[in-house]
Short mmCIF file of C-alpha atoms in Angstrom, two decimals:
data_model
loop_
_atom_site.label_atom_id
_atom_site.label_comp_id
_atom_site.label_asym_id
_atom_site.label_seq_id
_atom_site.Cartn_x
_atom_site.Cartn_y
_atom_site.Cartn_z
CA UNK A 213 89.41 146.22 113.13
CA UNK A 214 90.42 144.66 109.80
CA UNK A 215 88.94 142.28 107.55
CA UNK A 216 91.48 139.77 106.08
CA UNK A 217 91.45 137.25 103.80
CA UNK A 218 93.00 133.63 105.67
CA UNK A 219 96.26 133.37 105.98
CA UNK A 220 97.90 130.35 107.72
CA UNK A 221 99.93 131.77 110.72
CA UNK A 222 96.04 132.60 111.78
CA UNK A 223 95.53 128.36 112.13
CA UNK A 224 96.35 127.55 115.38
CA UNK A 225 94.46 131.38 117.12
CA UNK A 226 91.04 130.30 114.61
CA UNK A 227 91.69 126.74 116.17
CA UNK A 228 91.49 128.04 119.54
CA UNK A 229 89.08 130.94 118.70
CA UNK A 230 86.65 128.30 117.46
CA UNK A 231 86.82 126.12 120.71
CA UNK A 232 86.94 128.75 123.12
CA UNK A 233 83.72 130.90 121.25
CA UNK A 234 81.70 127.65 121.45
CA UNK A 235 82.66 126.31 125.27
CA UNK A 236 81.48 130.19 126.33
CA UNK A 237 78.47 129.83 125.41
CA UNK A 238 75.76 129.91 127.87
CA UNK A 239 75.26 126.24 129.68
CA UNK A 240 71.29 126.84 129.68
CA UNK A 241 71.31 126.86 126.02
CA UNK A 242 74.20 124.44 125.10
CA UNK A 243 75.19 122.08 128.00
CA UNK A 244 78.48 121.06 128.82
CA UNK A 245 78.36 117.90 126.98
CA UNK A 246 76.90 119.25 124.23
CA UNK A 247 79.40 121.82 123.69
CA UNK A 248 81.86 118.98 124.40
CA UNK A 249 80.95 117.02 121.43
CA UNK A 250 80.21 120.30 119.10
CA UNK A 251 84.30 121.19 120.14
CA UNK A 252 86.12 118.54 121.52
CA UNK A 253 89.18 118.90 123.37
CA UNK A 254 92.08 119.07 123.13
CA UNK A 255 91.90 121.01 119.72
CA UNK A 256 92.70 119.12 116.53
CA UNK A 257 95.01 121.92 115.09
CA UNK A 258 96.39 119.48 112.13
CA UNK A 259 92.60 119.32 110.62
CA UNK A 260 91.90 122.96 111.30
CA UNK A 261 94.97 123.59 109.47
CA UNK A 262 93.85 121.81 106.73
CA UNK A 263 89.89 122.82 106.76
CA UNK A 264 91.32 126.65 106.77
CA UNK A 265 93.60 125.80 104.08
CA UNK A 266 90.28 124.83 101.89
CA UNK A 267 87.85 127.29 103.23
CA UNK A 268 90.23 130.18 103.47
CA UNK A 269 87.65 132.32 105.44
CA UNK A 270 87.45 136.13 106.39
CA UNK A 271 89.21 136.99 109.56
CA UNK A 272 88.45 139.93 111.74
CA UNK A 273 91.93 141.34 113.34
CA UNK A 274 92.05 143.74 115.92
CA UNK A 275 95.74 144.34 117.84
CA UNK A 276 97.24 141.75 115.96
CA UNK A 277 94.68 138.80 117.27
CA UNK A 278 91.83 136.96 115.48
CA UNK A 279 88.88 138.50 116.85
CA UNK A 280 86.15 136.11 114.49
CA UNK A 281 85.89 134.66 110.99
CA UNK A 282 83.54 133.83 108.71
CA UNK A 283 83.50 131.52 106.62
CA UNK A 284 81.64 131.73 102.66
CA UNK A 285 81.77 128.81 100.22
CA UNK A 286 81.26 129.51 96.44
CA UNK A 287 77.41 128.16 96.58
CA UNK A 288 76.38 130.99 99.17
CA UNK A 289 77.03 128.64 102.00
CA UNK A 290 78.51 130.35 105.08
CA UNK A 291 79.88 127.30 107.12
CA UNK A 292 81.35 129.29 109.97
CA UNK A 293 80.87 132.14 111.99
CA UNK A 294 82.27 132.75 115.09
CA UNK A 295 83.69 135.43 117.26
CA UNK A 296 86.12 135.26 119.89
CA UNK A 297 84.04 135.95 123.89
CA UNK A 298 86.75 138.60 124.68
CA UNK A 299 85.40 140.48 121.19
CA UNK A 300 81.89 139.78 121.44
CA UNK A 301 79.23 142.89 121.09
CA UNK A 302 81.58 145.01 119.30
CA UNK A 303 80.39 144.71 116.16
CA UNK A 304 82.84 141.72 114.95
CA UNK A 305 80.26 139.34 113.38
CA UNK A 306 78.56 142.36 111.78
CA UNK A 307 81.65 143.51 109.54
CA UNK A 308 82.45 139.86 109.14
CA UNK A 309 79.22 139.50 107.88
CA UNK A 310 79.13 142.76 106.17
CA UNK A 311 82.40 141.79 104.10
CA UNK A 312 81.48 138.53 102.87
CA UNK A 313 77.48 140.16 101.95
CA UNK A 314 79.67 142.80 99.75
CA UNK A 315 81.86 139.57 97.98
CA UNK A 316 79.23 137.31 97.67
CA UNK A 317 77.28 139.92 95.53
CA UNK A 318 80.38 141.49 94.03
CA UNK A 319 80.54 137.55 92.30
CA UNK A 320 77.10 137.71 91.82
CA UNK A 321 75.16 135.43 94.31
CA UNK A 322 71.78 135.36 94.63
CA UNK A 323 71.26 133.24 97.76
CA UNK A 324 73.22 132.58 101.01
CA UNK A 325 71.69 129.84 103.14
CA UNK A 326 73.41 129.08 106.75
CA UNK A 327 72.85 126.00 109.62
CA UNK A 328 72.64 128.61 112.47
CA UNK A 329 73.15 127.42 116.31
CA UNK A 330 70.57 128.30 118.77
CA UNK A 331 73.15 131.36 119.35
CA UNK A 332 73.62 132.56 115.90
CA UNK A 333 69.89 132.04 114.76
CA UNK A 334 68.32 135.88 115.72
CA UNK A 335 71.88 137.36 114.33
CA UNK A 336 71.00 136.09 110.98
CA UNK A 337 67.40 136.72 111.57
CA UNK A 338 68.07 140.39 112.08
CA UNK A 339 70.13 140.54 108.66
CA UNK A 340 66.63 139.35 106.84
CA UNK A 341 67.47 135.31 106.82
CA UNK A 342 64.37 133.00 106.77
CA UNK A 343 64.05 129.77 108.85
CA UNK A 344 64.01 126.73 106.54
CA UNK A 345 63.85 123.85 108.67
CA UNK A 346 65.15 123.01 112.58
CA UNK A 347 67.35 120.41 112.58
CA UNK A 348 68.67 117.46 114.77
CA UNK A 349 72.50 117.35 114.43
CA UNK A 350 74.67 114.37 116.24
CA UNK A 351 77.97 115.04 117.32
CA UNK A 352 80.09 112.48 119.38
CA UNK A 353 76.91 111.11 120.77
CA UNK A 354 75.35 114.30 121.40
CA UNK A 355 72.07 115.77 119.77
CA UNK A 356 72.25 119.53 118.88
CA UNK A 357 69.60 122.06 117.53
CA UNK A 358 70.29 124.16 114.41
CA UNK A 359 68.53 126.03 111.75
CA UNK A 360 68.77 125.59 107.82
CA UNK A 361 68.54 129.65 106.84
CA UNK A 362 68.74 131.40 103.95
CA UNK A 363 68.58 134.82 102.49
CA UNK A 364 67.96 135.59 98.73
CA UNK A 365 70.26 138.82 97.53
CA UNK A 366 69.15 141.40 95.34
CA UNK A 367 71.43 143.20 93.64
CA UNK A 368 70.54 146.97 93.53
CA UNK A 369 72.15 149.97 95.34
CA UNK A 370 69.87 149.62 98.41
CA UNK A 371 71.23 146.47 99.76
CA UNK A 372 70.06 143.01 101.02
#
């Protein structure tokens, strides 16, 4: 596996990676319609384009595919993080996460806060993020749960 900075022939497979990570997850904890209005169909690859473009997120590669990216804006705020179902368990949102932990203390930040989904709440839990709040998102008439998380870095040789 290797951890890439974006690049835009990845567009169109993070597009797809995105919508087919989120309509895999379990029904009893997103239902189909709420996973419907979370990612719509069919994809919108013109705004993804653009959104990557902007974001320019971390990409996990393995055999020339986009196995999950993470996203990490310049206030600490990781937007994104997904990983595609035939890659999940391997350890692809780890070094995702990994990688952006070592940037976003190599340009010395001292917080990174996430909205985690129901699914991505106890990975950030286990890398020592705090719930903030629960939250009530709508999305195309839909109401979903997420968490405001956030994790304060220190900067010695041990870690955060």
């Amino acid at each position: 596996m290797k951890i890439q900075t974006y690049s835009p022939e990845w567009a169109r497979e993070i597009a797809d990676l995105f919508y087919q990570s989120v309509h895999a997850i379990d029904p009893a904890i997103y239902t189909p319609e709420q996973k419907a209005a979370w990612a719509p169909a069919p994809v919108n690859y013109e705004l993804w384009s653009e959104r990557l473009s902007i974001k320019k997120p971390f990409v996990a590669i393995i055999d020339n595919h986009v196995a999950g990216f993470i996203e990490l804006d310049s206030d600490g705020h990781i937007d994104c993080t997904y990983t595609h179902p035939n890659f999940q368990g391997i350890g692809v949102a780890s070094s995702l996460y990994e990688h952006l932990l070592s940037q976003a203390k190599e340009v010395g930040m001292t917080r990174l806060y996430v909205e985690a989904s129901l699914i991505a709440k106890p990975f950030f839990e286990r890398r020592g993020f705090t719930v903030v709040k629960q939250n009530e998102v709508q999305r195309n008439g839909e109401s979903l749960i997420n968490f405001s998380m956030e994790k304060h870095l220190n900067h010695d040789h041990q870690g955060a």
